Short mmCIF file of C-alpha atoms (C1' of nucleotides) in Angstrom, two decimals:
data_model
loop_
_atom_site.label_atom_id
_atom_site.label_comp_id
_atom_site.label_asym_id
_atom_site.label_seq_id
_atom_site.Cartn_x
_atom_site.Cartn_y
_atom_site.Cartn_z
CA MET A 1 -5.88 -15.86 11.66
CA GLN A 2 -9.02 -15.43 9.67
CA PHE A 3 -7.48 -13.08 7.09
CA GLN A 4 -5.39 -14.48 4.29
CA PRO A 5 -2.34 -12.43 3.35
CA LEU A 6 -2.68 -10.31 0.22
CA ASP A 7 0.01 -10.59 -2.44
CA PRO A 8 1.63 -7.15 -2.20
CA LEU A 9 2.40 -7.19 -5.90
CA LEU A 10 -1.25 -7.35 -6.76
CA HIS A 11 -2.51 -5.24 -3.89
CA SER A 12 -1.76 -2.05 -5.77
CA GLU A 13 -4.37 -0.08 -7.64
CA LEU A 14 -2.49 0.28 -10.90
CA ARG A 15 -0.94 -3.17 -11.01
CA LEU A 16 -4.29 -4.71 -10.21
CA ALA A 17 -5.90 -2.74 -13.04
CA VAL A 18 -3.22 -3.89 -15.46
CA MET A 19 -3.71 -7.50 -14.44
CA SER A 20 -7.45 -7.13 -14.66
CA LEU A 21 -7.15 -5.85 -18.21
CA LEU A 22 -4.79 -8.62 -19.22
CA ILE A 23 -6.92 -11.33 -17.64
CA SER A 24 -9.75 -10.52 -20.01
CA ALA A 25 -7.79 -9.16 -22.98
CA ASP A 26 -4.96 -11.72 -23.02
CA GLU A 27 -2.81 -9.20 -24.86
CA ALA A 28 -2.58 -5.41 -24.78
CA GLU A 29 -0.33 -2.62 -25.97
CA PHE A 30 1.23 -0.05 -23.66
CA PRO A 31 -0.77 2.94 -24.95
CA TYR A 32 -4.01 1.01 -24.63
CA ILE A 33 -3.28 0.04 -21.03
CA LYS A 34 -2.27 3.61 -20.33
CA GLU A 35 -5.54 4.90 -21.68
CA GLN A 36 -7.70 2.29 -19.94
CA THR A 37 -6.06 2.78 -16.57
CA GLY A 38 -5.58 6.54 -16.76
CA ALA A 39 -2.02 6.08 -15.53
CA THR A 40 0.95 8.21 -16.49
CA ALA A 41 3.46 6.56 -18.80
CA GLY A 42 6.17 6.65 -16.15
CA ASN A 43 4.11 5.02 -13.48
CA LEU A 44 2.81 2.42 -15.90
CA SER A 45 6.29 1.61 -17.12
CA VAL A 46 7.49 0.99 -13.57
CA GLN A 47 4.53 -1.18 -12.61
CA ILE A 48 4.73 -3.21 -15.80
CA ASP A 49 8.38 -3.86 -15.00
CA LYS A 50 7.45 -5.15 -11.56
CA LEU A 51 4.76 -7.45 -12.89
CA SER A 52 7.16 -8.66 -15.53
CA ALA A 53 10.00 -9.20 -13.06
CA ALA A 54 7.65 -11.29 -10.92
CA GLY A 55 6.73 -13.40 -13.92
CA TYR A 56 3.09 -12.35 -13.75
CA ILE A 57 3.14 -10.92 -17.27
CA GLU A 58 5.43 -11.17 -20.24
CA VAL A 59 6.46 -8.13 -22.19
CA GLU A 60 7.28 -8.19 -25.85
CA LYS A 61 9.07 -5.18 -27.26
CA THR A 62 8.47 -5.02 -30.95
CA PHE A 63 7.73 -2.48 -33.66
CA LYS A 64 4.54 -1.29 -35.23
CA GLY A 65 5.74 0.01 -38.55
CA LYS A 66 8.72 2.07 -37.44
CA ARG A 67 7.48 2.98 -33.96
CA PRO A 68 8.27 0.95 -30.87
CA CYS A 69 5.42 -1.10 -29.53
CA THR A 70 5.26 -2.81 -26.15
CA ILE A 71 2.88 -5.72 -25.89
CA CYS A 72 1.90 -7.28 -22.57
CA ARG A 73 0.42 -10.67 -21.93
CA ILE A 74 -0.53 -12.38 -18.72
CA THR A 75 1.30 -15.61 -17.86
CA ASP A 76 -0.14 -18.73 -16.26
CA MET A 77 1.66 -17.73 -13.10
CA GLY A 78 0.03 -14.32 -13.27
CA ARG A 79 -3.38 -15.80 -13.81
CA HIS A 80 -2.98 -18.08 -10.82
CA ALA A 81 -1.66 -15.26 -8.65
CA PHE A 82 -4.63 -13.12 -9.62
CA GLU A 83 -7.07 -15.88 -8.76
CA ALA A 84 -5.36 -16.50 -5.44
CA TYR A 85 -5.47 -12.77 -4.71
CA VAL A 86 -9.20 -12.64 -5.38
CA GLU A 87 -9.73 -15.62 -3.08
CA ALA A 88 -7.65 -13.99 -0.34
CA LEU A 89 -9.57 -10.75 -0.72
CA LYS A 90 -12.79 -12.56 -0.04
CA SER A 91 -11.64 -13.24 3.52
CA TYR A 92 -11.77 -9.49 4.07
CA LEU A 93 -14.99 -8.74 2.28
CA THR A 94 -17.42 -11.37 3.46
CA VAL A 95 -19.87 -9.53 5.67
CA CYS A 96 -21.23 -12.52 7.57
CA LYS A 97 -18.60 -14.57 9.37
CA PRO A 98 -19.24 -17.98 10.97
CA MET B 1 -12.06 4.72 -17.41
CA GLN B 2 -13.48 1.37 -16.50
CA PHE B 3 -11.73 1.16 -13.13
CA GLN B 4 -13.13 3.00 -10.15
CA PRO B 5 -10.54 4.60 -7.86
CA LEU B 6 -9.83 2.70 -4.65
CA ASP B 7 -10.00 4.61 -1.37
CA PRO B 8 -6.34 4.57 -0.32
CA LEU B 9 -7.31 4.47 3.33
CA LEU B 10 -9.03 1.16 2.87
CA HIS B 11 -6.70 -0.25 0.26
CA SER B 12 -4.27 -1.40 2.92
CA GLU B 13 -4.11 -4.94 4.19
CA LEU B 14 -4.17 -4.15 7.89
CA ARG B 15 -6.67 -1.30 7.78
CA LEU B 16 -8.96 -3.39 5.61
CA ALA B 17 -8.75 -6.25 8.10
CA VAL B 18 -9.58 -3.90 10.97
CA MET B 19 -12.58 -2.53 9.11
CA SER B 20 -13.67 -6.01 8.16
CA LEU B 21 -13.62 -7.07 11.80
CA LEU B 22 -15.50 -3.99 12.93
CA ILE B 23 -18.11 -4.33 10.21
CA SER B 24 -19.20 -7.66 11.61
CA ALA B 25 -18.30 -7.18 15.27
CA ASP B 26 -19.49 -3.58 15.67
CA GLU B 27 -17.14 -3.20 18.63
CA ALA B 28 -13.74 -4.66 19.43
CA GLU B 29 -10.89 -4.16 21.85
CA PHE B 30 -7.32 -3.45 20.78
CA PRO B 31 -5.84 -6.78 21.91
CA TYR B 32 -8.59 -8.70 20.17
CA ILE B 33 -7.98 -6.87 16.91
CA LYS B 34 -4.28 -7.42 17.34
CA GLU B 35 -4.79 -11.14 17.78
CA GLN B 36 -7.27 -11.49 14.92
CA THR B 37 -5.15 -9.57 12.45
CA GLY B 38 -1.77 -10.84 13.58
CA ALA B 39 -0.46 -7.28 13.52
CA THR B 40 2.17 -5.84 15.82
CA ALA B 41 0.86 -3.40 18.42
CA GLY B 42 2.79 -0.51 16.88
CA ASN B 43 1.49 -1.03 13.39
CA LEU B 44 -2.03 -1.53 14.66
CA SER B 45 -1.88 1.61 16.75
CA VAL B 46 -0.82 3.68 13.77
CA GLN B 47 -3.46 2.24 11.45
CA ILE B 48 -6.23 2.66 14.03
CA ASP B 49 -5.22 6.31 14.36
CA LYS B 50 -5.55 6.78 10.62
CA LEU B 51 -8.96 5.17 10.46
CA SER B 52 -10.03 7.24 13.43
CA ALA B 53 -8.66 10.49 11.98
CA ALA B 54 -10.64 9.80 8.81
CA GLY B 55 -13.79 9.28 10.83
CA TYR B 56 -14.14 5.68 9.69
CA ILE B 57 -14.02 4.34 13.24
CA GLU B 58 -14.38 5.83 16.68
CA VAL B 59 -12.00 4.96 19.44
CA GLU B 60 -12.96 4.96 23.08
CA LYS B 61 -10.14 4.89 25.59
CA THR B 62 -11.44 3.51 28.80
CA PHE B 63 -10.35 1.15 31.57
CA LYS B 64 -10.95 -2.49 32.21
CA GLY B 65 -10.45 -2.74 35.93
CA LYS B 66 -7.26 -0.74 36.31
CA ARG B 67 -5.75 -1.47 32.90
CA PRO B 68 -6.25 0.74 29.90
CA CYS B 69 -8.65 -0.58 27.32
CA THR B 70 -9.08 0.74 23.80
CA ILE B 71 -12.41 0.00 22.18
CA CYS B 72 -13.03 0.55 18.48
CA ARG B 73 -16.31 0.88 16.70
CA ILE B 74 -17.10 1.47 13.07
CA THR B 75 -18.98 4.66 12.19
CA ASP B 76 -21.69 5.14 9.58
CA MET B 77 -19.13 6.94 7.50
CA GLY B 78 -16.79 3.98 7.83
CA ARG B 79 -19.50 1.54 6.90
CA HIS B 80 -20.35 3.51 3.79
CA ALA B 81 -16.71 3.89 2.84
CA PHE B 82 -16.23 0.14 3.20
CA GLU B 83 -19.23 -0.59 1.02
CA ALA B 84 -18.06 1.88 -1.60
CA TYR B 85 -14.61 0.29 -1.54
CA VAL B 86 -16.06 -3.16 -2.11
CA GLU B 87 -18.11 -1.82 -5.03
CA ALA B 88 -15.04 -0.15 -6.51
CA LEU B 89 -13.00 -3.32 -6.12
CA LYS B 90 -15.53 -5.21 -8.19
CA SER B 91 -14.55 -3.15 -11.22
CA TYR B 92 -11.13 -4.80 -10.98
CA LEU B 93 -12.24 -8.33 -10.23
CA THR B 94 -15.01 -9.05 -12.68
CA VAL B 95 -13.59 -11.54 -15.10
CA CYS B 96 -16.09 -11.05 -17.91
CA LYS B 97 -16.37 -7.50 -19.11
CA PRO B 98 -19.12 -6.23 -21.46
"C1'" DT C 1 14.82 21.98 -40.53
"C1'" DA C 2 12.51 23.19 -36.42
"C1'" DA C 3 8.78 21.93 -33.60
"C1'" DT C 4 5.70 18.42 -32.13
"C1'" DT C 5 4.20 13.88 -31.25
"C1'" DT C 6 4.75 9.07 -30.04
"C1'" DG C 7 6.39 5.69 -27.07
"C1'" DG C 8 8.40 4.91 -23.80
"C1'" DT C 9 12.48 4.81 -19.46
"C1'" DT C 10 15.01 6.79 -15.57
"C1'" DT C 11 15.28 9.03 -11.46
"C1'" DA C 12 14.15 11.78 -7.66
"C1'" DC C 13 10.82 12.84 -4.32
"C1'" DA C 14 6.95 12.17 -1.33
"C1'" DT C 15 4.05 9.04 0.93
"C1'" DT C 16 3.26 4.90 3.38
"C1'" DA C 17 3.99 0.90 6.05
"C1'" DT C 18 6.29 -1.40 9.50
"C1'" DA C 19 8.93 -2.64 13.34
"C1'" DA C 20 11.91 -1.38 16.96
"C1'" DA C 21 12.21 1.18 20.94
"C1'" DG C 22 10.03 3.61 24.51
"C1'" DT C 23 6.27 4.71 28.11
"C1'" DT C 24 3.25 3.92 31.94
"C1'" DA C 25 0.95 1.24 34.97
"C1'" DT C 26 0.04 -3.55 36.89
"C1'" DT C 27 0.70 -7.90 38.32
"C1'" DT C 28 3.44 -11.76 39.94
"C1'" DA C 29 7.49 -13.85 42.14
"C1'" DC C 30 10.60 -13.92 45.55
"C1'" DG D 1 8.15 -4.84 49.75
"C1'" DT D 2 10.67 -4.58 45.81
"C1'" DA D 3 12.42 -6.55 41.51
"C1'" DA D 4 11.12 -8.65 37.34
"C1'" DA D 5 7.78 -9.56 34.04
"C1'" DT D 6 3.53 -8.49 31.61
"C1'" DA D 7 -0.12 -5.60 29.50
"C1'" DA D 8 -1.45 -2.09 26.68
"C1'" DC D 9 -0.31 0.83 24.12
"C1'" DT D 10 2.49 5.22 21.59
"C1'" DT D 11 6.37 7.33 19.35
"C1'" DT D 12 9.78 7.38 16.11
"C1'" DA D 13 13.11 5.90 12.82
"C1'" DT D 14 13.82 3.28 8.81
"C1'" DA D 15 12.61 0.67 4.85
"C1'" DA D 16 9.62 0.06 1.06
"C1'" DT D 17 6.49 1.90 -2.26
"C1'" DG D 18 4.15 4.78 -5.38
"C1'" DT D 19 4.13 8.55 -8.39
"C1'" DA D 20 5.25 12.12 -11.40
"C1'" DA D 21 8.62 15.01 -13.40
"C1'" DA D 22 12.31 14.94 -16.31
"C1'" DC D 23 14.49 12.77 -19.81
"C1'" DC D 24 15.56 10.18 -24.34
"C1'" DA D 25 15.17 8.62 -29.13
"C1'" DA D 26 12.93 8.30 -33.26
"C1'" DA D 27 9.29 9.69 -36.38
"C1'" DT D 28 6.09 12.86 -38.18
"C1'" DT D 29 4.28 17.37 -39.35
"C1'" DA D 30 4.55 22.39 -40.21
#
DNA sequence: TAATTTGGTTTACATTATAAAGTTATTTAC
DNA sequence: GTAAATAACTTTATAATGTAAACCAAATTA
Protein backbone atom coordinates (compact mmCIF):
# COMPACT_ATOMS: atom_id res chain seq x y z
CA MET A 1 0.00 0.00 0.00
CA GLN A 2 1.38 3.34 -0.99
CA PHE A 3 -0.34 5.28 1.79
CA GLN A 4 1.09 5.24 5.26
CA PRO A 5 -1.46 5.10 8.08
CA LEU A 6 -2.15 8.38 9.85
CA ASP A 7 -1.95 8.45 13.64
CA PRO A 8 -5.61 9.02 14.55
CA LEU A 9 -4.61 10.99 17.60
CA LEU A 10 -2.91 13.59 15.49
CA HIS A 11 -5.27 13.44 12.55
CA SER A 12 -7.70 15.79 14.25
CA GLU A 13 -7.88 19.48 13.51
CA LEU A 14 -7.76 20.72 17.07
CA ARG A 15 -5.25 18.23 18.43
CA LEU A 16 -2.99 18.89 15.47
CA ALA A 17 -3.21 22.63 16.11
CA VAL A 18 -2.33 22.13 19.77
CA MET A 19 0.66 19.99 18.85
CA SER A 20 1.72 22.47 16.23
CA LEU A 21 1.68 25.26 18.79
CA LEU A 22 3.61 23.23 21.32
CA ILE A 23 6.21 22.11 18.79
CA SER A 24 7.28 25.69 18.25
CA ALA A 25 6.40 27.18 21.65
CA ASP A 26 7.66 24.34 23.86
CA GLU A 27 5.32 25.53 26.60
CA ALA A 28 1.90 27.17 26.57
CA GLU A 29 -0.93 28.01 28.93
CA PHE A 30 -4.50 26.83 28.43
CA PRO A 31 -5.99 30.27 27.70
CA TYR A 32 -3.27 31.00 25.17
CA ILE A 33 -3.88 27.73 23.32
CA LYS A 34 -7.59 28.42 23.46
CA GLU A 35 -7.12 31.81 21.90
CA GLN A 36 -4.67 30.65 19.24
CA THR A 37 -6.80 27.71 18.16
CA GLY A 38 -10.19 29.39 18.51
CA ALA A 39 -11.44 26.30 20.32
CA THR A 40 -14.03 26.25 23.08
CA ALA A 41 -12.69 25.53 26.55
CA GLY A 42 -14.61 22.27 26.77
CA ASN A 43 -13.35 20.91 23.51
CA LEU A 44 -9.81 21.99 24.27
CA SER A 45 -9.91 20.40 27.70
CA VAL A 46 -10.98 17.07 26.22
CA GLN A 47 -8.37 17.10 23.47
CA ILE A 48 -5.59 18.10 25.84
CA ASP A 49 -6.57 15.15 28.02
CA LYS A 50 -6.27 12.80 25.07
CA LEU A 51 -2.87 14.11 24.06
CA SER A 52 -1.77 13.89 27.66
CA ALA A 53 -3.11 10.36 28.11
CA ALA A 54 -1.18 9.30 25.02
CA GLY A 55 1.99 10.79 26.43
CA TYR A 56 2.30 13.28 23.59
CA ILE A 57 2.20 16.26 25.95
CA GLU A 58 2.61 16.78 29.65
CA VAL A 59 0.25 18.94 31.60
CA GLU A 60 1.23 20.85 34.68
CA LYS A 61 -1.55 22.21 36.84
CA THR A 62 -0.25 25.06 38.88
CA PHE A 63 -1.30 28.50 40.05
CA LYS A 64 -0.70 31.94 38.71
CA GLY A 65 -1.15 34.07 41.78
CA LYS A 66 -4.37 32.62 43.15
CA ARG A 67 -5.89 31.48 39.87
CA PRO A 68 -5.43 28.00 38.44
CA CYS A 69 -3.09 27.77 35.51
CA THR A 70 -2.66 24.82 33.18
CA ILE A 71 0.63 24.61 31.36
CA CYS A 72 1.22 22.23 28.46
CA ARG A 73 4.49 21.02 27.07
CA ILE A 74 5.25 18.63 24.27
CA THR A 75 7.15 15.45 25.16
CA ASP A 76 9.84 13.71 23.14
CA MET A 77 7.28 11.08 22.30
CA GLY A 78 4.92 13.78 21.09
CA ARG A 79 7.59 15.38 18.99
CA HIS A 80 8.45 12.08 17.36
CA ALA A 81 4.80 11.25 16.76
CA PHE A 82 4.29 14.64 15.15
CA GLU A 83 7.27 14.14 12.86
CA ALA A 84 6.10 10.67 11.92
CA TYR A 85 2.63 12.05 11.20
CA VAL A 86 4.04 14.71 8.89
CA GLU A 87 6.07 12.06 7.07
CA ALA A 88 3.00 9.84 6.70
CA LEU A 89 0.96 12.76 5.41
CA LYS A 90 3.44 13.29 2.64
CA SER A 91 2.45 9.96 1.13
CA TYR A 92 -0.98 11.48 0.52
CA LEU A 93 0.10 14.88 -0.68
CA THR A 94 2.86 14.23 -3.17
CA VAL A 95 1.36 15.07 -6.54
CA CYS A 96 3.81 13.16 -8.72
CA LYS A 97 4.09 9.47 -7.90
CA PRO A 98 6.76 7.13 -9.32
CA MET B 1 -6.12 32.67 14.23
CA GLN B 2 -2.99 31.27 12.70
CA PHE B 3 -4.55 27.94 11.72
CA GLN B 4 -6.67 27.67 8.61
CA PRO B 5 -9.74 25.43 8.92
CA LEU B 6 -9.40 21.99 7.35
CA ASP B 7 -12.11 20.85 4.95
CA PRO B 8 -13.71 18.03 6.95
CA LEU B 9 -14.51 16.13 3.78
CA LEU B 10 -10.85 15.83 2.94
CA HIS B 11 -9.56 15.53 6.48
CA SER B 12 -10.29 11.82 6.53
CA GLU B 13 -7.68 9.18 5.92
CA LEU B 14 -9.58 7.15 3.35
CA ARG B 15 -11.17 10.04 1.48
CA LEU B 16 -7.81 11.79 1.32
CA ALA B 17 -6.21 8.64 -0.09
CA VAL B 18 -8.94 8.36 -2.72
CA MET B 19 -8.47 11.98 -3.74
CA SER B 20 -4.72 11.56 -3.77
CA LEU B 21 -5.03 8.61 -6.14
CA LEU B 22 -7.44 10.44 -8.41
CA ILE B 23 -5.32 13.58 -8.50
CA SER B 24 -2.49 11.67 -10.12
CA ALA B 25 -4.46 8.97 -11.94
CA ASP B 26 -7.32 11.13 -13.22
CA GLU B 27 -9.48 8.01 -13.49
CA ALA B 28 -9.65 4.82 -11.46
CA GLU B 29 -11.90 1.82 -11.01
CA PHE B 30 -13.41 0.81 -7.68
CA PRO B 31 -11.39 -2.40 -7.22
CA TYR B 32 -8.17 -0.59 -8.00
CA ILE B 33 -8.89 2.10 -5.43
CA LYS B 34 -9.85 -0.59 -2.97
CA GLU B 35 -6.57 -2.38 -3.49
CA GLN B 36 -4.43 0.77 -3.39
CA THR B 37 -6.03 2.10 -0.24
CA GLY B 38 -6.48 -1.21 1.54
CA ALA B 39 -10.03 -0.21 2.43
CA THR B 40 -12.98 -2.54 2.76
CA ALA B 41 -15.53 -2.32 -0.05
CA GLY B 42 -18.21 -1.02 2.30
CA ASN B 43 -16.14 1.77 3.71
CA LEU B 44 -14.89 2.73 0.27
CA SER B 45 -18.39 2.78 -1.14
CA VAL B 46 -19.58 5.13 1.58
CA GLN B 47 -16.62 7.48 1.24
CA ILE B 48 -16.88 7.59 -2.55
CA ASP B 49 -20.54 8.54 -2.18
CA LYS B 50 -19.58 11.43 0.08
CA LEU B 51 -16.92 12.73 -2.27
CA SER B 52 -19.35 12.37 -5.13
CA ALA B 53 -22.19 14.12 -3.27
CA ALA B 54 -19.83 17.01 -2.57
CA GLY B 55 -18.95 17.24 -6.24
CA TYR B 56 -15.30 16.46 -5.59
CA ILE B 57 -15.36 13.40 -7.84
CA GLU B 58 -17.68 12.07 -10.48
CA VAL B 59 -18.69 8.45 -10.55
CA GLU B 60 -19.56 6.61 -13.70
CA LYS B 61 -21.33 3.29 -13.31
CA THR B 62 -20.74 1.26 -16.38
CA PHE B 63 -19.99 -2.33 -17.35
CA LYS B 64 -16.81 -4.17 -18.09
CA GLY B 65 -18.01 -7.03 -20.21
CA LYS B 66 -21.00 -8.15 -18.19
CA ARG B 67 -19.75 -7.13 -14.75
CA PRO B 68 -20.50 -3.80 -13.19
CA CYS B 69 -17.64 -1.35 -13.17
CA THR B 70 -17.47 1.86 -11.17
CA ILE B 71 -15.12 4.49 -12.51
CA CYS B 72 -14.14 7.55 -10.50
CA ARG B 73 -12.68 10.78 -11.73
CA ILE B 74 -11.71 13.91 -9.90
CA THR B 75 -13.55 17.11 -10.81
CA ASP B 76 -12.15 20.62 -11.08
CA MET B 77 -13.92 21.39 -7.85
CA GLY B 78 -12.26 18.39 -6.24
CA ARG B 79 -8.87 19.39 -7.51
CA HIS B 80 -9.25 22.88 -6.12
CA ALA B 81 -10.54 21.60 -2.81
CA PHE B 82 -7.55 19.27 -2.55
CA GLU B 83 -5.13 22.08 -3.28
CA ALA B 84 -6.82 24.32 -0.74
CA TYR B 85 -6.66 21.53 1.82
CA VAL B 86 -2.95 21.09 1.27
CA GLU B 87 -2.42 24.83 1.67
CA ALA B 88 -4.46 24.85 4.87
CA LEU B 89 -2.53 21.88 6.23
CA LYS B 90 0.70 23.79 5.83
CA SER B 91 -0.43 26.22 8.52
CA TYR B 92 -0.26 23.30 10.94
CA LEU B 93 2.96 21.73 9.76
CA THR B 94 5.38 24.60 9.38
CA VAL B 95 7.87 24.18 12.15
CA CYS B 96 9.26 27.70 12.18
CA LYS B 97 6.65 30.37 12.65
CA PRO B 98 7.29 34.12 12.15
C1' DT C 1 -22.89 40.75 48.99
C1' DA C 2 -24.51 39.96 44.47
C1' DA C 3 -23.04 39.64 39.86
C1' DT C 4 -19.39 38.75 36.73
C1' DT C 5 -15.19 36.84 35.21
C1' DT C 6 -11.57 33.40 34.98
C1' DG C 7 -10.19 28.87 34.31
C1' DG C 8 -11.31 25.18 33.63
C1' DT C 9 -14.09 19.92 33.72
C1' DT C 10 -18.02 16.85 32.90
C1' DT C 11 -21.45 15.07 30.24
C1' DA C 12 -24.73 14.54 26.75
C1' DC C 13 -25.61 14.78 22.00
C1' DA C 14 -24.67 14.71 17.16
C1' DT C 15 -21.67 13.38 13.61
C1' DT C 16 -18.59 10.21 11.53
C1' DA C 17 -16.24 6.10 10.43
C1' DT C 18 -16.20 1.39 9.89
C1' DA C 19 -17.31 -3.26 9.30
C1' DA C 20 -20.68 -6.75 9.02
C1' DA C 21 -24.35 -8.31 6.46
C1' DG C 22 -26.91 -8.24 2.35
C1' DT C 23 -27.76 -7.91 -2.89
C1' DT C 24 -27.29 -9.08 -7.67
C1' DA C 25 -25.16 -11.04 -11.30
C1' DT C 26 -21.29 -14.10 -13.09
C1' DT C 27 -18.19 -17.53 -13.40
C1' DT C 28 -16.32 -22.04 -12.32
C1' DA C 29 -16.65 -26.83 -10.73
C1' DC C 30 -18.82 -30.90 -10.72
C1' DG D 1 -27.31 -27.87 -15.71
C1' DT D 2 -27.09 -26.61 -11.21
C1' DA D 3 -24.55 -25.73 -6.94
C1' DA D 4 -20.86 -23.24 -5.01
C1' DA D 5 -17.79 -19.59 -5.22
C1' DT D 6 -16.43 -15.02 -6.77
C1' DA D 7 -16.97 -10.12 -8.15
C1' DA D 8 -18.63 -5.80 -7.36
C1' DC D 9 -20.73 -3.36 -4.91
C1' DT D 10 -24.70 -1.19 -1.31
C1' DT D 11 -27.15 -0.93 2.99
C1' DT D 12 -27.31 -0.74 7.69
C1' DA D 13 -26.08 -1.20 12.41
C1' DT D 14 -22.69 -0.22 15.74
C1' DA D 15 -18.66 1.82 17.61
C1' DA D 16 -15.82 5.74 17.98
C1' DT D 17 -15.21 10.63 17.83
C1' DG D 18 -15.87 15.43 18.09
C1' DT D 19 -18.15 19.24 19.96
C1' DA D 20 -20.66 22.30 22.68
C1' DA D 21 -23.70 23.07 26.41
C1' DA D 22 -23.96 22.83 31.09
C1' DC D 23 -21.64 22.84 35.14
C1' DC D 24 -18.24 23.95 39.08
C1' DA D 25 -15.14 26.58 42.08
C1' DA D 26 -12.69 30.44 43.21
C1' DA D 27 -11.59 35.27 42.58
C1' DT D 28 -12.64 39.82 41.30
C1' DT D 29 -15.56 43.82 40.58
C1' DA D 30 -19.76 46.65 41.17
